[in-house]
CSV table of C-alpha atoms in Angstrom, one decimal:
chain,number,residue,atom,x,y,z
A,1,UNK,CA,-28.4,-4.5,15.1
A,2,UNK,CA,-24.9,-2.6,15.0
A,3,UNK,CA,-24.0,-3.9,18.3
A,4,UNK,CA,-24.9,-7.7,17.1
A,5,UNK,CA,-22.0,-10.5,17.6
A,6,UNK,CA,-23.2,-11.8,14.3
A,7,UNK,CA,-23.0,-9.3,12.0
A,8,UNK,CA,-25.5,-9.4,9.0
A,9,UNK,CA,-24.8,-9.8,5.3
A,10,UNK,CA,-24.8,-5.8,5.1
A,11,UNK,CA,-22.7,-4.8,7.4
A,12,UNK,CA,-20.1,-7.5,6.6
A,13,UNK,CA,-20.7,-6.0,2.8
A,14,UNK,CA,-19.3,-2.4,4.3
A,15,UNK,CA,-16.8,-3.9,6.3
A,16,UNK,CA,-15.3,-6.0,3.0
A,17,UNK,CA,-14.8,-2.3,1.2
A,18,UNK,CA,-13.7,-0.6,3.8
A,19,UNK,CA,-10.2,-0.1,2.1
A,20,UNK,CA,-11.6,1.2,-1.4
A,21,UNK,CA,-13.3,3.8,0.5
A,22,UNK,CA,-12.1,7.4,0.9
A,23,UNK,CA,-12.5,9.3,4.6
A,24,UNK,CA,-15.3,10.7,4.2
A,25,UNK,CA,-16.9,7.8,3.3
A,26,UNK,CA,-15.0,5.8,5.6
A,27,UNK,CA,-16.6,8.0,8.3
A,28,UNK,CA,-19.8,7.3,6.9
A,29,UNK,CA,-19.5,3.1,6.9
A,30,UNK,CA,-17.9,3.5,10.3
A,31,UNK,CA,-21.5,5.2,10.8
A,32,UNK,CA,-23.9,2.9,9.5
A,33,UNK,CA,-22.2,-0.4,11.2
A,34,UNK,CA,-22.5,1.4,14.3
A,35,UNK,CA,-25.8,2.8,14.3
A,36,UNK,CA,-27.5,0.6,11.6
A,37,UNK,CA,-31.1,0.2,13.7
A,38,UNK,CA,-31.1,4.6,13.7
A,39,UNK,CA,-30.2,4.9,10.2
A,40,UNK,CA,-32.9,2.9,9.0
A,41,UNK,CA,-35.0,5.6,10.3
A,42,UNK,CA,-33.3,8.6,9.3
A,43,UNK,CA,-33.6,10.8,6.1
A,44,UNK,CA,-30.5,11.4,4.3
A,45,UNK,CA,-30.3,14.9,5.4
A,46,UNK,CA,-30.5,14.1,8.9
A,47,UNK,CA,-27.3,11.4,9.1
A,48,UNK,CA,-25.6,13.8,6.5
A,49,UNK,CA,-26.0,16.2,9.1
A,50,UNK,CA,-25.2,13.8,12.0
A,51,UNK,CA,-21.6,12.5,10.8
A,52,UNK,CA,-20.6,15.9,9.0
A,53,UNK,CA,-20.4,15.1,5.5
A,54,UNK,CA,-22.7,15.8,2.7
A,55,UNK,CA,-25.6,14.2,0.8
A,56,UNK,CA,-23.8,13.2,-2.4
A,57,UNK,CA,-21.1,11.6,-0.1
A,58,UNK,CA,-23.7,9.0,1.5
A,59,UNK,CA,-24.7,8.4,-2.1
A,60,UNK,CA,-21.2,8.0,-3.2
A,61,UNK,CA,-20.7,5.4,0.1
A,62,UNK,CA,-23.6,3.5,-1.0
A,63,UNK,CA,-22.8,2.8,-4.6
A,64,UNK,CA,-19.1,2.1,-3.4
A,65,UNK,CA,-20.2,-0.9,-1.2
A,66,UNK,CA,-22.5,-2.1,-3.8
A,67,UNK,CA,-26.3,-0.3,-3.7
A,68,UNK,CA,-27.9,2.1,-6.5
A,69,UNK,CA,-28.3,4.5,-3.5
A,70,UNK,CA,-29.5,5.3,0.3
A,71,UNK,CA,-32.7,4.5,-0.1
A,72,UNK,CA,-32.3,0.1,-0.9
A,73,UNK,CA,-29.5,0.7,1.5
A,74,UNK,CA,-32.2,1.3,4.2
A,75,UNK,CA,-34.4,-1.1,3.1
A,76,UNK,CA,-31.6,-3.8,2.9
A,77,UNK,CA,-30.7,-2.7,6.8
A,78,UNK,CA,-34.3,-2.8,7.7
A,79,UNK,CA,-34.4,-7.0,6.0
A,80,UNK,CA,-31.8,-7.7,7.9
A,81,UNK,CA,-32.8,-6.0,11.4
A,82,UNK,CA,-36.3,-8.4,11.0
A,83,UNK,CA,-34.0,-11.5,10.1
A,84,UNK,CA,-31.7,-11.0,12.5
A,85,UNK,CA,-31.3,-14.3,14.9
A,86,UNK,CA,-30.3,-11.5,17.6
A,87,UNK,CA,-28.3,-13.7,19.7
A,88,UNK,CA,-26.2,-12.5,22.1
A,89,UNK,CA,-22.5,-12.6,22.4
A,90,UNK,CA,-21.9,-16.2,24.2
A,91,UNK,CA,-18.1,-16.1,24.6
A,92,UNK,CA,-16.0,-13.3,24.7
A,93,UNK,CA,-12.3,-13.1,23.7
A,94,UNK,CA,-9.1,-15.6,24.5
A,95,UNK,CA,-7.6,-14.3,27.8
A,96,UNK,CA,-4.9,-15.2,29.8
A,97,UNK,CA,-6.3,-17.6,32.6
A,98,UNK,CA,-8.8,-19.5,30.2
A,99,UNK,CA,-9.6,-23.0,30.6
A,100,UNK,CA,-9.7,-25.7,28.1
A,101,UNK,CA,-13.3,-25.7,28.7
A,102,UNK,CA,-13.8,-22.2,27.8
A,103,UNK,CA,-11.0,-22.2,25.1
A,104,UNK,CA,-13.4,-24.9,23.4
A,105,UNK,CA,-16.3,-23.1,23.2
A,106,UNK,CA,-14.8,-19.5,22.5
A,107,UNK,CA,-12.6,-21.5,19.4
A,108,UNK,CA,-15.7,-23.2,18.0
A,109,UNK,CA,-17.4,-19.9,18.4
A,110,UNK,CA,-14.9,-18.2,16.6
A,111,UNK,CA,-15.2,-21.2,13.6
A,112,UNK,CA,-18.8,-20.7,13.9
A,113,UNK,CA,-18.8,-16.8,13.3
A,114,UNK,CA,-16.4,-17.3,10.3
A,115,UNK,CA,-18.2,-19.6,8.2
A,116,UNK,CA,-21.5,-18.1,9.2
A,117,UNK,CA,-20.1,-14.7,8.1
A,118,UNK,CA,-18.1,-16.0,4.8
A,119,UNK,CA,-21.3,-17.8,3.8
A,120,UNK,CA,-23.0,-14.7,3.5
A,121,UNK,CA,-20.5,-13.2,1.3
A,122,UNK,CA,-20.7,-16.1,-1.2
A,123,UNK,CA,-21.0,-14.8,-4.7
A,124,UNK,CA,-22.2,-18.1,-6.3
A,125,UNK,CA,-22.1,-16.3,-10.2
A,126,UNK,CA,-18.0,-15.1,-9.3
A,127,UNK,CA,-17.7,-18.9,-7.7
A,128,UNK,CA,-18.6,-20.5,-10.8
A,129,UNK,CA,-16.6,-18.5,-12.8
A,130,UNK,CA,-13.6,-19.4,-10.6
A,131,UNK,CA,-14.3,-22.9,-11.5
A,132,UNK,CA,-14.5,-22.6,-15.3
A,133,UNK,CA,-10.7,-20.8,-14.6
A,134,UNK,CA,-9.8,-23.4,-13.1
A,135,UNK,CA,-10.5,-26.3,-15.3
A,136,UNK,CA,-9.4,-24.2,-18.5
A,137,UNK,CA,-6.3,-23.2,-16.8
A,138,UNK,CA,-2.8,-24.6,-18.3
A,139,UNK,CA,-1.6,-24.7,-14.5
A,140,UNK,CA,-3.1,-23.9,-11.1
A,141,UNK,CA,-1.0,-21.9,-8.8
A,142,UNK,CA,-1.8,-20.9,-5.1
A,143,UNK,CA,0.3,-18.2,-3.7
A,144,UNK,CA,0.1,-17.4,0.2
A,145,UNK,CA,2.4,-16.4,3.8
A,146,UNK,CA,2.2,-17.8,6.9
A,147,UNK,CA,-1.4,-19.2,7.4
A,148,UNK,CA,-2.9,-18.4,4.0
A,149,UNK,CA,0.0,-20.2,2.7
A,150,UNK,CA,-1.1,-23.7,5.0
A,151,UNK,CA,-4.1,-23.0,2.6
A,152,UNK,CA,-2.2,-23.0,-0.8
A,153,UNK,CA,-0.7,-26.3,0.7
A,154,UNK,CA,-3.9,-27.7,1.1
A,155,UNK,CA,-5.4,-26.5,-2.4
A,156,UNK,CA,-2.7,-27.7,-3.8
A,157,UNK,CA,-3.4,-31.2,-2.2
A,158,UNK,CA,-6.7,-31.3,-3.0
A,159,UNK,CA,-6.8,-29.9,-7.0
A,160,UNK,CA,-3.8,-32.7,-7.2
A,161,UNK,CA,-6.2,-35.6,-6.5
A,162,UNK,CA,-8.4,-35.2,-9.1
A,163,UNK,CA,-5.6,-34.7,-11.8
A,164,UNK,CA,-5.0,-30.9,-12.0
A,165,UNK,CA,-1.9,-29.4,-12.4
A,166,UNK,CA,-1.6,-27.1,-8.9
A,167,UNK,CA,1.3,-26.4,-7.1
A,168,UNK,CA,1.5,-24.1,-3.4
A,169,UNK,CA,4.0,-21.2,-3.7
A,170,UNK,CA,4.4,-19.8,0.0
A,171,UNK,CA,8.1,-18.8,-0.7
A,172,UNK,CA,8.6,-15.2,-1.9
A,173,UNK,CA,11.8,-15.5,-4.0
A,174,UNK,CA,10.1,-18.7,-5.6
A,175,UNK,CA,6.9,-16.8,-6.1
A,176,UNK,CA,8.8,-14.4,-8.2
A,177,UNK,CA,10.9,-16.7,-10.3
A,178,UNK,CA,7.6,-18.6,-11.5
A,179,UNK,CA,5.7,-15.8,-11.5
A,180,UNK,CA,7.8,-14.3,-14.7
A,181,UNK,CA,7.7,-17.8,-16.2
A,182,UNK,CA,4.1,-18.3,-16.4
A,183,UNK,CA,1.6,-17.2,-19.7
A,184,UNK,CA,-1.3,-15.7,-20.0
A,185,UNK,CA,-3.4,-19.3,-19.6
A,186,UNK,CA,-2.0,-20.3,-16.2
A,187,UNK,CA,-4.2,-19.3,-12.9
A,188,UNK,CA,-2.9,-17.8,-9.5
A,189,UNK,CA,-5.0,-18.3,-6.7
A,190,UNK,CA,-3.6,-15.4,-4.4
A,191,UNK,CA,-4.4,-16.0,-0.1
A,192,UNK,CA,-4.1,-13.1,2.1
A,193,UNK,CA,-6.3,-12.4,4.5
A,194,UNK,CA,-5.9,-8.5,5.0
A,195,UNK,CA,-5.2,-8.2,1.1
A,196,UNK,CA,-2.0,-6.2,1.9
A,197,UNK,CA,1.0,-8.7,2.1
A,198,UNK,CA,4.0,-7.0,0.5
A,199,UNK,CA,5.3,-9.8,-1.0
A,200,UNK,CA,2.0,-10.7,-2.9
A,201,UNK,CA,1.5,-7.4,-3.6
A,202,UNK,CA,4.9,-7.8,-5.6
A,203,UNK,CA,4.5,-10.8,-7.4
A,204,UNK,CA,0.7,-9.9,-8.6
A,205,UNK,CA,2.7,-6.9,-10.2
A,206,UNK,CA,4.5,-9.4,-12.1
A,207,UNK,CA,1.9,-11.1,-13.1
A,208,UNK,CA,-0.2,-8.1,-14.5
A,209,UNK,CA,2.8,-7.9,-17.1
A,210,UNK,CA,2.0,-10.6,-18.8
A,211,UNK,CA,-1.9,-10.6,-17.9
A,212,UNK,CA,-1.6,-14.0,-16.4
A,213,UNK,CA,-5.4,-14.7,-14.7
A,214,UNK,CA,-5.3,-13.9,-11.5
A,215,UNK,CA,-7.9,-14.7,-8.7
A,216,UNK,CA,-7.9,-13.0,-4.8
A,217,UNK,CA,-8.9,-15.0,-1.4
A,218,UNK,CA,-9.1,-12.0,0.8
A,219,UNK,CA,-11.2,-9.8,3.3
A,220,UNK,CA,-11.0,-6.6,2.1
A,221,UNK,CA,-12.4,-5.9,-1.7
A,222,UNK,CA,-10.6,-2.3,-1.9
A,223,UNK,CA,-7.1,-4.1,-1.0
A,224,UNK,CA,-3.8,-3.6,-3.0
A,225,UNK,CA,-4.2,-7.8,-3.6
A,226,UNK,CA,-8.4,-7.5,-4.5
A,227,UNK,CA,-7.3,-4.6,-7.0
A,228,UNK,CA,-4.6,-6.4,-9.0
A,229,UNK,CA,-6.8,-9.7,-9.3
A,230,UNK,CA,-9.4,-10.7,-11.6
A,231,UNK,CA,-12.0,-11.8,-9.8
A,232,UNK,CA,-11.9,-11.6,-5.3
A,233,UNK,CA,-13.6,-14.1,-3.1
A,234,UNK,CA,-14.4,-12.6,0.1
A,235,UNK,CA,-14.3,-13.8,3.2
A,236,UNK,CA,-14.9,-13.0,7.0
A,237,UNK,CA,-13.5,-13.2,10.3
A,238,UNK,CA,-13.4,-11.8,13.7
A,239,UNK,CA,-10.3,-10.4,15.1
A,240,UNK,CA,-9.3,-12.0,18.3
A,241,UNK,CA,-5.9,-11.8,20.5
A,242,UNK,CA,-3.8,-14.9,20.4
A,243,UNK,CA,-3.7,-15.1,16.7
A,244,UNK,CA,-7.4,-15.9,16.7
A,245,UNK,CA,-7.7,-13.9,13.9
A,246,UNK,CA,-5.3,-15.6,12.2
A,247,UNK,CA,-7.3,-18.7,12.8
A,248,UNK,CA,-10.5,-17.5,11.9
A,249,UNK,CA,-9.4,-16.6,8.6
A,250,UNK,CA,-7.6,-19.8,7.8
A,251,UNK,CA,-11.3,-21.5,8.5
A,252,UNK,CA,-12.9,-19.3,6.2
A,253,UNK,CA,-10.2,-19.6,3.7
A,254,UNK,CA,-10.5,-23.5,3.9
A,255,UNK,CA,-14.0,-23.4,3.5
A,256,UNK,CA,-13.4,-21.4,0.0
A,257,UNK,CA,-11.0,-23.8,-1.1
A,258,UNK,CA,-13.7,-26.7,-0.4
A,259,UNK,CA,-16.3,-25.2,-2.3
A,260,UNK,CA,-14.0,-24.2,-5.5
A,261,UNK,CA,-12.4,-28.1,-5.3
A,262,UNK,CA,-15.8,-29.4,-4.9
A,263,UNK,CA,-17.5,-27.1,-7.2
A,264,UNK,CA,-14.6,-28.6,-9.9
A,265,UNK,CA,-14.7,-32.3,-8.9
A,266,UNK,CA,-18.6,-32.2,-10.0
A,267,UNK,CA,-18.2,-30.3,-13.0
A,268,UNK,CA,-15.4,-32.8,-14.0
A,269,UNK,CA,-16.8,-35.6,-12.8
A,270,UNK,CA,-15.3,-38.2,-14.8
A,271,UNK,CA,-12.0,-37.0,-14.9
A,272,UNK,CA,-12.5,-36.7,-11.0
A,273,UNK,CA,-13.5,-40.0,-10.6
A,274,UNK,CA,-10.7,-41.9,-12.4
A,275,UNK,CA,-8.2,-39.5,-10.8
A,276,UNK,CA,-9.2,-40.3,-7.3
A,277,UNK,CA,-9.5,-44.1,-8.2
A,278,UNK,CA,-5.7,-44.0,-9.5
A,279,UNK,CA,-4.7,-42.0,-6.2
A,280,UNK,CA,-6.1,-44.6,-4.2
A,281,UNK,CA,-4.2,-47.4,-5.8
A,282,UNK,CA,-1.1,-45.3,-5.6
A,283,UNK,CA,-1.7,-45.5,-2.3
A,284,UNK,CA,-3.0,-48.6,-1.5
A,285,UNK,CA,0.4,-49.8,-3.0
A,286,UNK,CA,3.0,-48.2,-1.0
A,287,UNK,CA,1.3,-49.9,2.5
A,288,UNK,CA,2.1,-53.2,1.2
């Protein structure tokens, strides 16, 4: 299992809190995801003697990334081990020389992997209290760089439609100059994919001033942008040359964005509707 393409929803768990962890723990995540089929078999004596650290440090580990202690770690490796699809790796990376062909199927691989892997990560509790943000909030604001911030664009698009006040900040200096005007009821919805973009890291500061809500779309839980929100949404990619990673996160970041808009649409469903039936005749009108 630690050599699996498709990693399962326990490994991706370490992998998400990698940054909150300290060495010695690191050493022992790095561990685990590599030799999760053996460590489902060994005592905790034996793989505290094996990576060098001691007991109360694999204890430690497994609180950190979310279990009361080794013991339902192992049992949760051992679920996953029996539910594993155990498919192989089909397509490797994006290499010079590729074809379309093979950049097809290696890029709808690399979708595939990313939702797959996101999905496990879902929260649905954290999700829905997202959404209650969201529809309490006085304004909606999604921060992002680069192509987290071609996801604010397209939150922003979306959360419009149905009559909700969201705007896309992908600007730094602009990020700022809002970010000290807003109150304590307006929401940021903060994109970055590693959870360490200086800039966000910045205006998040600014916000936790004046304890405006703040919510984080990122990959790492432990992350300088995960610790200064409210409430992070994880997601998961695989890092691939040729910005692939890049790509991959910008699918799973999408794919949150869907389920939060959607999520909201339902649970405003009135609203929603006559929103989207006044958008339509907005733009039914400029074609004529």
């Amino acid at each position: 299992m630690g050599n699996s393409n498709r990693l399962s929803r326990e490994i991706l768990q370490i992998k998400s809190h990698m940054d909150s962890l300290k060495p010695a723990e690191k050493r022992v995540a790095e561990y685990v995801m590599e030799h999760a089929d053996e460590v489902v078999y060994s005592s905790i004596t034996n793989l505290a003697n094996e990576i060098g650290v001691s007991e109360a440090t694999i204890v430690k580990f497994c609180q950190r990334v979310g279990y009361s202690g080794y013991q339902e770690l192992k049992i949760m490796l051992a679920r996953s081990d029996r539910e594993s699809d155990d498919q192989e790796i089909i397509y490797g990376a994006i290499e010079p020389g590729d074809s379309i062909g093979q950049l097809k199927d290696k890029l709808f691989q690399i979708y595939d992997e990313s939702l797959e892997s996101t999905h496990k990560l879902i929260d649905d509790g954290l999700y829905q209290k997202v959404v209650e943000k969201i529809l309490s909030a006085r304004r909606l604001y999604f921060f992002g760089y680069g192509a987290s911030g071609i996801v604010a664009r397209d939150a922003e698009l979306k959360f419009v439609r149905i009559g909700l006040p969201a705007i896309a900040m992908t600007d730094s200096h602009n990020q700022k100059t809002v970010a000290s005007l807003l109150k304590p009821d307006d929401l940021v919805v903060a994109i970055s994919d590693s959870g360490r973009t200086r800039e966000l890291i910045e205006v998040l500061d600014i916000l936790d001033e004046i304890d405006c809500q703040r919510v984080a779309i990122t990959s790492q839980v432990g992350s300088p942008v995960s610790e200064r929100s409210e409430i992070t949404l994880l997601t998961s990619s695989r890092e691939t040359p040729y910005r692939g990673s890049a790509i991959a996160s910008r699918i799973a970041q999408l794919a949150v964005i869907d389920i939060l808009f959607l999520a909201t649409a339902l649970a405003n469903h009135d609203e929603t509707t006559a929103a989207l039936q006044k958008t339509r005749e907005a733009m039914q009108i400029s074609k004529e």
